[in-house]
Amino acid sequence: MEGRDGTRWLSAEENDAWVSLSWLMIRLPTAIDAQLQRDSGIQFFEYLVLAALSMMPERRMQMSDLAQYVNGSPSRLSNVVKRLEQRGWVVRRPSAENGRVVEATLTDAGMVVVEQAAPGHVEAVRRLVFDVLSAEQVTGLRDIGRQVARQVDPQRAWPLYAGEDQE
């Protein structure tokens, strides 16, 4: 539906989908954050940082790559990593390969936090998202998420998708 001014208005079905997606974008992170804070005393973004590091070789990543991976600005990531450092869960230091690059490393204490938080987090994700979807809907959700993510940020290297090469 195109208006007189050239605006491509949403159809009734598209508008309904957009309202549902908008609600989901706001409410799901809030629900996940509440579960993590209640059960583990950490924020969702903190968990994303800790979990990302836990999955990397030597539990270490360049700060710039980590910011992309967790979809956070460099300043937001720096503030969060500073808090995590104060708790003894992460350390930052210059890279051994290139001293101009700063790396974050998950400590053993930080790994314990991830290991303790992960079961409750996964259960919340399963309960809130996957338990109400069929296998076909999960595949569709994955495909839609990837397609929209590429449209929003075509140059983005993260997240790497299983079975896909970086372009």
N, CA and C of each residue as an Amber inpcrd file, in Angstrom:
protein
   501
   0.8440000  -1.1860000   0.0000000   0.0000000   0.0000000   0.0000000
   0.8850000   1.2430000   0.0000000   0.8300000   1.9700000  -1.0710000
   1.6220000   3.1850000  -1.1540000   0.7030000   4.3910000  -1.0590000
   1.0980000   5.3150000  -0.1860000   0.3160000   6.5320000  -0.0180000
   0.6480000   7.5480000  -1.0850000  -0.0930000   8.6320000  -1.0520000
   0.1280000   9.7000000  -2.0410000   1.5120000  10.3110000  -1.9160000
   2.0640000  10.2780000  -0.7040000   3.3900000  10.8670000  -0.4970000
   4.5230000   9.8850000  -0.7760000   4.2080000   8.6730000  -1.2940000
   5.2220000   7.6820000  -1.6160000   5.5570000   6.7470000  -0.4650000
   4.9470000   6.9760000   0.6870000   5.1920000   6.1060000   1.8340000
   4.6230000   4.7230000   1.5580000   5.4210000   3.6950000   1.7870000
   4.9540000   2.3160000   1.6110000   4.3940000   1.8560000   2.9590000
   3.1110000   2.0870000   3.1760000   2.4680000   1.7600000   4.4400000
   2.4050000   0.2570000   4.6470000   2.3890000  -0.1580000   5.8840000
   2.2820000  -1.5760000   6.2110000   0.8590000  -2.0590000   5.9760000
   0.7570000  -3.2790000   5.4910000  -0.5650000  -3.9000000   5.3760000
  -1.0290000  -4.2370000   6.7970000  -2.2720000  -4.6330000   6.9430000
  -2.7930000  -5.0120000   8.2640000  -1.9850000  -6.1740000   8.8390000
  -1.6580000  -7.1490000   8.0090000  -0.8760000  -8.3030000   8.4760000
   0.5450000  -7.8990000   8.8590000   1.1800000  -7.0360000   8.0430000
   2.5260000  -6.5530000   8.3660000   2.5110000  -5.7370000   9.6450000
   1.5000000  -4.9070000   9.8200000   1.4080000  -4.1060000  11.0270000
   1.2530000  -4.9960000  12.2610000   0.4260000  -6.0150000  12.1550000
   0.2450000  -6.9530000  13.2590000   1.5650000  -7.6500000  13.5920000
   2.3000000  -8.0730000  12.5460000   3.6070000  -8.7140000  12.7590000
   4.5880000  -7.7400000  13.3990000   4.5610000  -6.4710000  12.9460000
   5.4750000  -5.4730000  13.4890000   5.1670000  -5.1920000  14.9650000
   3.9220000  -5.0640000  15.3100000   3.5350000  -4.8230000  16.7040000
   3.9860000  -6.0000000  17.5740000   3.7850000  -7.2230000  17.0870000
   4.2190000  -8.4120000  17.8300000   5.7300000  -8.4270000  18.0040000
   6.4610000  -8.1450000  16.9300000   7.9210000  -8.1230000  17.0040000
   8.4090000  -7.0110000  17.9340000   7.7990000  -5.8400000  17.8500000
   8.1830000  -4.7220000  18.7170000   8.0050000  -5.0860000  20.1910000
   6.8650000  -5.6890000  20.4850000   6.5910000  -6.1040000  21.8550000
   7.6490000  -7.1120000  22.3120000   7.9670000  -8.0630000  21.4350000
   8.9590000  -9.0890000  21.7460000  10.3410000  -8.4770000  21.9730000
  10.7330000  -7.5160000  21.1420000  12.0530000  -6.8930000  21.2780000
  12.2010000  -6.1750000  22.6070000  11.1170000  -5.6850000  23.1480000
  11.1630000  -4.9640000  24.4180000  11.0040000  -5.9100000  25.6000000
  10.0500000  -6.8070000  25.5290000   9.7110000  -7.6470000  26.6840000
  10.6310000  -8.8380000  26.9130000  11.1050000  -9.5010000  25.8580000
  11.9400000 -10.6870000  26.0410000  13.2550000 -10.3600000  26.7490000
  14.0070000  -9.3430000  26.3190000  15.2330000  -9.0290000  27.0610000
  14.9680000  -8.6770000  28.5290000  13.8470000  -8.0180000  28.8030000
  13.4910000  -7.6750000  30.1750000  13.2480000  -8.9330000  31.0030000
  12.5530000  -9.9010000  30.4270000  12.2780000 -11.1580000  31.1310000
  13.5650000 -11.9490000  31.3640000  14.4360000 -11.9960000  30.3690000
  15.7090000 -12.7140000  30.5090000  16.5870000 -12.0180000  31.5500000
  16.6330000 -10.7020000  31.5090000  17.4250000  -9.9420000  32.4790000
  16.9170000 -10.1910000  33.9010000  15.6090000 -10.1970000  34.0820000
  15.0300000 -10.4160000  35.4150000  15.4120000 -11.7950000  35.9390000
  15.3520000 -12.8180000  35.0930000  15.7250000 -14.1670000  35.5270000
  17.1860000 -14.2210000  35.9420000  18.0780000 -13.6450000  35.1360000
  19.4990000 -13.6860000  35.4540000  19.8110000 -12.9100000  36.7340000
  19.1820000 -11.7500000  36.9050000  19.4280000 -10.9770000  38.1210000
  18.8960000 -11.6940000  39.3510000  17.7170000 -12.2680000  39.2240000
  17.1100000 -12.9830000  40.3570000  17.9190000 -14.2170000  40.7430000
  18.2980000 -15.0230000  39.7440000  18.9340000 -16.3050000  40.0270000
  20.4500000 -16.2420000  40.1650000  21.0910000 -15.2740000  39.4910000
  22.5510000 -15.2550000  39.4580000  23.1730000 -13.9190000  39.8510000
  22.3460000 -12.8910000  40.0240000  22.8790000 -11.5860000  40.4180000
  23.6550000 -10.8740000  39.3290000  23.3960000 -11.2380000  38.0710000
  24.0670000 -10.5580000  36.9620000  23.0490000 -10.0790000  35.9470000
  23.4410000  -9.0810000  35.1690000  22.5910000  -8.5460000  34.1190000
  22.7690000  -9.3610000  32.8440000  21.7760000  -9.3090000  31.9830000
  21.8000000 -10.0320000  30.7190000  23.0470000  -9.6810000  29.9120000
  23.3780000  -8.3970000  29.7940000  24.5480000  -7.9950000  29.0160000
  25.8250000  -8.5410000  29.6400000  25.9110000  -8.5470000  30.9630000
  27.0790000  -9.1270000  31.6350000  27.1860000 -10.6180000  31.2990000
  26.0440000 -11.3060000  31.3330000  26.0380000 -12.7270000  30.9970000
  26.5120000 -12.9410000  29.5640000  26.0480000 -12.1210000  28.6250000
  26.4740000 -12.2470000  27.2360000  27.9910000 -12.1320000  27.1080000
  28.5770000 -11.1890000  27.8310000  30.0340000 -10.9940000  27.7970000
  30.7380000 -12.2160000  28.3740000  30.3090000 -12.6500000  29.5450000
  30.9420000 -13.8020000  30.1870000  30.7870000 -15.0610000  29.3350000
  29.5820000 -15.2920000  28.8140000  29.3310000 -16.4820000  27.9980000
  30.1470000 -16.4480000  26.7150000  30.2340000 -15.2850000  26.0790000
  31.0330000 -15.1700000  24.8520000  32.4850000 -15.5490000  25.1240000
  33.0470000 -15.0050000  26.1900000  34.4330000 -15.3190000  26.5180000
  34.5980000 -16.7990000  26.8530000  33.6070000 -17.3870000  27.5030000
  33.7070000 -18.7940000  27.8980000  33.7900000 -19.7320000  26.6980000
  33.2980000 -19.2880000  25.5520000  33.2690000 -20.1330000  24.3620000
  34.4720000 -19.9300000  23.4390000  35.3360000 -18.9890000  23.7800000
  36.4710000 -18.6720000  22.9160000  37.7140000 -19.4700000  23.3320000
  38.6070000 -19.7090000  22.3660000  39.8740000 -20.3560000  22.7250000
  40.5880000 -19.5420000  23.8070000  41.0720000 -20.2400000  24.8040000
  41.7460000 -19.6160000  25.9470000  40.8590000 -18.6160000  26.6750000
  39.5470000 -18.6740000  26.4230000  38.5560000 -17.7890000  27.0650000
  38.9580000 -16.3200000  26.9230000  39.4400000 -15.9660000  25.7370000
  39.9970000 -14.6270000  25.5230000  39.5460000 -14.0920000  24.1770000
  39.3270000 -12.7460000  24.1480000  38.9210000 -12.0680000  22.9120000
  39.4110000 -10.6330000  22.9240000  39.6830000 -10.1140000  21.7360000
  39.9760000  -8.6880000  21.6310000  38.7210000  -7.9150000  22.0060000
  38.8910000  -6.8220000  22.7040000  37.7410000  -6.0270000  23.1430000
  36.8950000  -5.5770000  21.9520000  37.5150000  -5.1950000  20.8470000
  36.7410000  -4.7310000  19.6920000  35.8910000  -5.8630000  19.1180000
  36.4410000  -7.0640000  19.0590000  35.6700000  -8.2160000  18.5710000
  34.5600000  -8.5780000  19.5580000  34.8680000  -8.5030000  20.8330000
  33.8770000  -8.8120000  21.8560000  32.7070000  -7.8270000  21.7910000
  33.0020000  -6.5560000  21.5590000  31.9390000  -5.5560000  21.4310000
  31.0050000  -5.9110000  20.2790000  31.5690000  -6.3280000  19.1530000
  30.7330000  -6.7440000  18.0190000  29.9440000  -7.9950000  18.3590000
  30.5920000  -8.9490000  18.9950000  29.9540000 -10.2300000  19.3040000
  28.7350000 -10.0580000  20.1930000  28.8440000  -9.1870000  21.1960000
  27.7290000  -8.9870000  22.1350000  26.8430000  -7.8150000  21.7320000
  27.1510000  -7.2190000  20.5650000  26.3470000  -6.1290000  20.0340000
  26.2820000  -4.9370000  20.9930000  27.4460000  -4.5640000  21.5030000
  27.5270000  -3.4210000  22.4080000  28.5300000  -2.4100000  21.8970000
  28.3290000  -1.1690000  22.2540000  29.2980000  -0.1450000  21.8640000
  30.5880000  -0.3760000  22.6440000  31.7110000   0.0950000  22.1000000
  32.9690000  -0.0530000  22.8390000  32.9170000   0.5700000  24.2410000
  32.2450000   1.7120000  24.3850000  32.1900000   2.3430000  25.7040000
  31.3170000   1.5410000  26.6680000  30.1990000   1.0260000  26.1920000
  29.3520000   0.2010000  27.0640000  30.1030000  -1.0520000  27.4950000
  30.7550000  -1.7040000  26.5430000  31.5150000  -2.9020000  26.8730000
  32.6250000  -2.5910000  27.8720000  33.3270000  -1.4920000  27.6550000
  34.4030000  -1.1160000  28.5670000  33.8880000  -0.9350000  29.9930000
  32.7430000  -0.2780000  30.1350000  32.1550000  -0.0800000  31.4690000
  31.7590000  -1.4060000  32.1100000  31.1650000  -2.2880000  31.3280000
  30.7430000  -3.5870000  31.8590000  31.9600000  -4.4260000  32.2230000
  32.9610000  -4.4600000  31.3630000  34.1650000  -5.2420000  31.6570000
  34.8660000  -4.6880000  32.8880000  34.8370000  -3.3940000  33.0760000
  35.4240000  -2.8090000  34.2900000  34.7250000  -3.3690000  35.5380000
  33.3930000  -3.4320000  35.5130000  32.6460000  -4.0120000  36.6390000
  32.9870000  -5.4830000  36.8300000  33.0950000  -6.2060000  35.7250000
  33.4260000  -7.6280000  35.8110000  34.8460000  -7.8340000  36.3300000
  35.7450000  -6.9350000  35.9750000  37.1150000  -6.9800000  36.5110000
  37.1030000  -6.7620000  38.0270000  36.3110000  -5.8080000  38.4720000
  36.2320000  -5.5210000  39.9020000  35.7290000  -6.7210000  40.6950000
  34.9300000  -7.5660000  40.0570000  34.4260000  -8.7790000  40.7030000
  35.4050000  -9.9460000  40.5750000  36.4650000  -9.7380000  39.7950000
  37.4520000 -10.8000000  39.6070000  37.0740000 -11.8230000  38.5540000
  36.1300000 -11.4950000  37.6790000  35.6310000 -12.4330000  36.6840000
  36.2990000 -12.2910000  35.3230000  36.8840000 -11.1350000  35.0590000
  37.5230000 -10.8490000  33.7730000  38.7830000 -10.0410000  34.0580000
  39.7980000 -10.2310000  33.2200000  40.9780000  -9.3630000  33.2540000
  41.1870000  -8.8070000  31.8580000  41.6910000  -7.5710000  31.8220000
  42.0410000  -6.9440000  30.5420000  43.5390000  -6.7180000  30.5320000
  44.1140000  -6.9820000  29.3750000  45.5390000  -6.7040000  29.2180000
  45.8580000  -6.5840000  27.7380000  46.9870000  -5.9350000  27.4320000
  47.3830000  -5.8470000  26.0270000  47.6440000  -7.2380000  25.4500000
  47.3670000  -7.3830000  24.1820000  47.5920000  -8.6440000  23.4840000
  49.0860000  -8.9460000  23.4190000  49.4370000 -10.2090000  23.5770000
  50.8360000 -10.6180000  23.4580000  51.3200000 -10.4460000  22.0160000
  50.4160000 -10.6050000  21.0470000  50.7780000 -10.4900000  19.6320000
  50.8720000  -9.0360000  19.1690000  50.0280000  -8.1790000  19.7470000
  49.9920000  -6.7760000  19.3290000  49.6250000  -5.9400000  20.5540000
  50.5950000  -5.3210000  21.1450000  50.4130000  -4.5670000  22.3870000
  49.4480000  -3.4000000  22.2830000  49.0890000  -2.9990000  21.0630000
  48.1320000  -1.9000000  20.9130000  46.6940000  -2.3760000  21.0440000
  46.5070000  -3.6920000  21.0440000  45.1770000  -4.2900000  21.1170000
  44.9380000  -4.7990000  22.5380000  43.7770000  -4.4800000  23.0830000
  43.4270000  -4.9340000  24.4290000  42.5400000  -6.1650000  24.3190000
  42.8650000  -7.1630000  25.1300000  42.0780000  -8.3840000  25.1770000
  41.4260000  -8.5380000  26.5410000  40.2480000  -9.1390000  26.5340000
  39.5700000  -9.5100000  27.7720000  39.6800000 -11.0210000  27.9060000
  39.9690000 -11.4630000  29.1220000  40.0870000 -12.8970000  29.3940000
  39.1910000 -13.2460000  30.5680000  38.4440000 -14.3100000  30.4220000
  37.5840000 -14.8100000  31.4820000  38.4440000 -15.5580000  32.4900000
  38.3320000 -15.1900000  33.7440000  39.0870000 -15.8570000  34.7970000
  38.3920000 -17.1580000  35.1910000  39.0750000 -17.9480000  36.0120000
  38.4530000 -19.1720000  36.5230000  37.2030000 -18.8360000  37.3340000
  37.2760000 -17.7490000  38.1180000  36.1050000 -17.3320000  38.9050000
  34.9580000 -16.9200000  37.9870000  35.2740000 -16.2530000  36.8820000
  34.2510000 -15.8760000  35.9150000  33.6380000 -17.0860000  35.2430000
  34.4500000 -18.1010000  34.9950000  33.9330000 -19.3280000  34.3860000
  32.9530000 -20.0110000  35.3250000  33.2280000 -19.9720000  36.6100000
  32.3060000 -20.5500000  37.5940000  30.9680000 -19.8160000  37.5370000
  31.0040000 -18.4940000  37.4030000  29.7670000 -17.7080000  37.3140000
  28.9530000 -18.1430000  36.0970000  29.6120000 -18.2890000  34.9520000
  28.9130000 -18.7160000  33.7340000  28.3220000 -20.1160000  33.9330000
  29.1130000 -21.0100000  34.4660000  28.6510000 -22.3910000  34.6600000
  27.4630000 -22.4590000  35.6120000  27.4290000 -21.5810000  36.6050000
  26.3130000 -21.5760000  37.5410000  25.0860000 -20.8780000  36.9670000
  25.2950000 -19.8520000  36.1460000  24.1760000 -19.0930000  35.5890000
  23.5530000 -19.7820000  34.3740000  24.3440000 -20.5190000  33.6190000
  23.8890000 -21.0780000  32.3430000  22.6550000 -21.9740000  32.4570000
  22.5780000 -22.9090000  33.4040000  21.3800000 -23.7680000  33.4260000
  20.0740000 -22.9930000  33.6110000  20.0420000 -22.0380000  34.5070000
  18.8310000 -21.2380000  34.6950000  18.5160000 -20.3750000  33.4920000
  19.5620000 -19.8220000  32.8810000  19.3730000 -18.9920000  31.6950000
  18.7990000 -19.8280000  30.5510000  19.3970000 -20.9820000  30.3040000
  18.9310000 -21.8440000  29.2230000  17.4920000 -22.2980000  29.4780000
  17.1790000 -22.6140000  30.7260000  15.8110000 -23.0240000  31.0540000
  14.8300000 -21.8790000  30.7790000  15.2030000 -20.6520000  31.1290000
  14.3320000 -19.5010000  30.8630000  14.1450000 -19.2980000  29.3650000
  15.2260000 -19.3980000  28.6010000  15.1360000 -19.2520000  27.1440000
  14.2500000 -20.3520000  26.5620000  14.4540000 -21.5690000  27.0340000
  13.6350000 -22.6860000  26.5570000  12.1580000 -22.4380000  26.8810000
  11.8740000 -22.0470000  28.1200000  10.4830000 -21.8370000  28.5510000
   9.8280000 -20.6740000  27.8050000  10.5570000 -19.5790000  27.6500000
   9.9850000 -18.3820000  27.0490000   9.9210000 -18.4360000  25.5250000
  10.8130000 -19.1950000  24.8990000  10.8920000 -19.1670000  23.4390000
  10.6360000 -20.5420000  22.8310000  11.4920000 -21.4820000  23.1030000
  11.4980000 -22.7200000  22.3190000  10.3970000 -23.7050000  22.6800000
   9.9450000 -23.7250000  23.9070000   8.8920000 -24.6710000  24.2860000
   7.5720000 -24.3970000  23.5820000   7.3690000 -23.1850000  23.1090000
   6.1030000 -22.8510000  22.4530000   6.1960000 -22.9000000  20.9230000
   7.3530000 -23.3280000  20.3980000   7.5650000 -23.3710000  18.9560000
   7.7500000 -24.8040000  18.4710000   7.2910000 -25.0700000  17.2680000
   7.5570000 -26.3540000  16.6210000   8.9780000 -26.3080000  16.0500000
   9.4710000 -27.4710000  15.6380000  10.7990000 -27.5390000  15.0160000
  10.8520000 -26.6530000  13.7640000   9.7710000 -26.6510000  13.0020000
   9.7240000 -25.8290000  11.7910000   9.7440000 -24.3430000  12.1420000
   9.0720000 -23.9730000  13.2120000   9.0630000 -22.5720000  13.6320000
  10.4410000 -22.1430000  14.1430000  11.1530000 -23.0430000  14.8070000
  12.5150000 -22.7300000  15.2630000  13.4030000 -22.4540000  14.0590000
  13.3090000 -23.2970000  13.0480000  14.0850000 -23.0900000  11.8250000
  13.6880000 -21.7620000  11.1650000  12.4000000 -21.4970000  11.1140000
  11.9300000 -20.2330000  10.5460000  12.4190000 -19.0320000  11.3380000
  12.3840000 -19.1290000  12.6590000  12.8720000 -18.0420000  13.5150000
  14.3490000 -17.7800000  13.2640000  15.1280000 -18.8640000  13.1750000
  16.5580000 -18.7160000  12.8880000  16.7620000 -18.0170000  11.5530000
  16.0660000 -18.4900000  10.5240000  16.2420000 -17.9350000   9.1830000
  15.8000000 -16.4750000   9.1150000  14.6750000 -16.1690000   9.7390000
  14.1850000 -14.7860000   9.7680000  15.1640000 -13.9000000  10.5240000
  15.6430000 -14.3720000  11.6590000  16.6060000 -13.5920000  12.4390000
  17.8530000 -13.2710000  11.6410000  18.3760000 -14.2620000  10.9420000
  19.5780000 -14.0480000  10.1230000  19.3120000 -13.0770000   8.9850000
  18.1820000 -13.2550000   8.3330000  17.8490000 -12.4100000   7.1840000
  17.6910000 -10.9500000   7.6150000  16.9820000 -10.7140000   8.7040000
  16.7940000  -9.3470000   9.1850000  18.1200000  -8.7810000   9.6860000
  18.9210000  -9.5950000  10.3810000  20.2210000  -9.1260000  10.8740000
  21.1110000  -8.6810000   9.7220000  21.1150000  -9.4280000   8.6380000
  21.9230000  -9.0460000   7.4710000  21.4290000  -7.7470000   6.8430000
  20.1260000  -7.5300000   6.8810000  19.5620000  -6.2990000   6.3240000
  19.9060000  -5.1020000   7.2090000  19.8660000  -5.3140000   8.5200000
  20.1610000  -4.2340000   9.4660000  21.6310000  -3.8560000   9.4050000
  22.5110000  -4.8660000   9.3130000  23.9480000  -4.6000000   9.3230000
  24.6740000  -5.5890000   8.4170000  24.7020000  -5.3200000   7.1010000
  25.2730000  -6.2700000   6.1440000  26.7740000  -6.5070000   6.3210000
  27.4850000  -5.5920000   6.9440000  28.9330000  -5.7310000   7.0990000
  29.3320000  -6.4860000   8.3650000  28.3690000  -6.8100000   9.1700000
  28.6060000  -7.4080000  10.4870000  29.2580000  -8.7870000  10.3770000
  30.3260000  -8.9910000  11.1350000  31.0060000 -10.2880000  11.1450000
  30.4350000 -11.2030000  12.2260000  29.7250000 -10.6600000  13.1950000
  29.1980000 -11.4420000  14.3110000  27.6910000 -11.3590000  14.2920000
  27.0030000 -12.3000000  14.7880000  27.5620000 -13.5600000  15.2810000
  27.8670000 -14.4940000  14.1270000  28.8670000 -15.3190000  14.3310000
  29.1570000 -16.3440000  13.3470000  28.1030000 -17.4350000  13.4800000
  27.5920000 -17.8740000  12.3790000  26.5510000 -18.8860000  12.4040000
  27.1660000 -20.2590000  12.1800000  26.7130000 -21.2340000  12.9230000
  27.2060000 -22.6010000  12.7780000  27.0160000 -23.0440000  11.3390000
  28.0650000 -23.5830000  10.7810000  27.9700000 -24.0980000   9.4240000
  28.0960000 -23.0570000   8.3350000  28.3470000 -21.8260000   8.6940000
  28.4790000 -20.7660000   7.6850000  29.8670000 -20.1680000   7.7480000
  30.3910000 -19.8200000   6.6130000  31.6590000 -19.1160000   6.5520000
  31.3930000 -17.6310000   6.6090000  32.3690000 -16.9000000   7.1540000
  32.2600000 -15.4400000   7.1090000  32.4350000 -15.0010000   5.6790000
  31.7100000 -13.9870000   5.3080000  31.8280000 -13.4830000   3.9450000
  32.8430000 -12.3690000   3.9050000
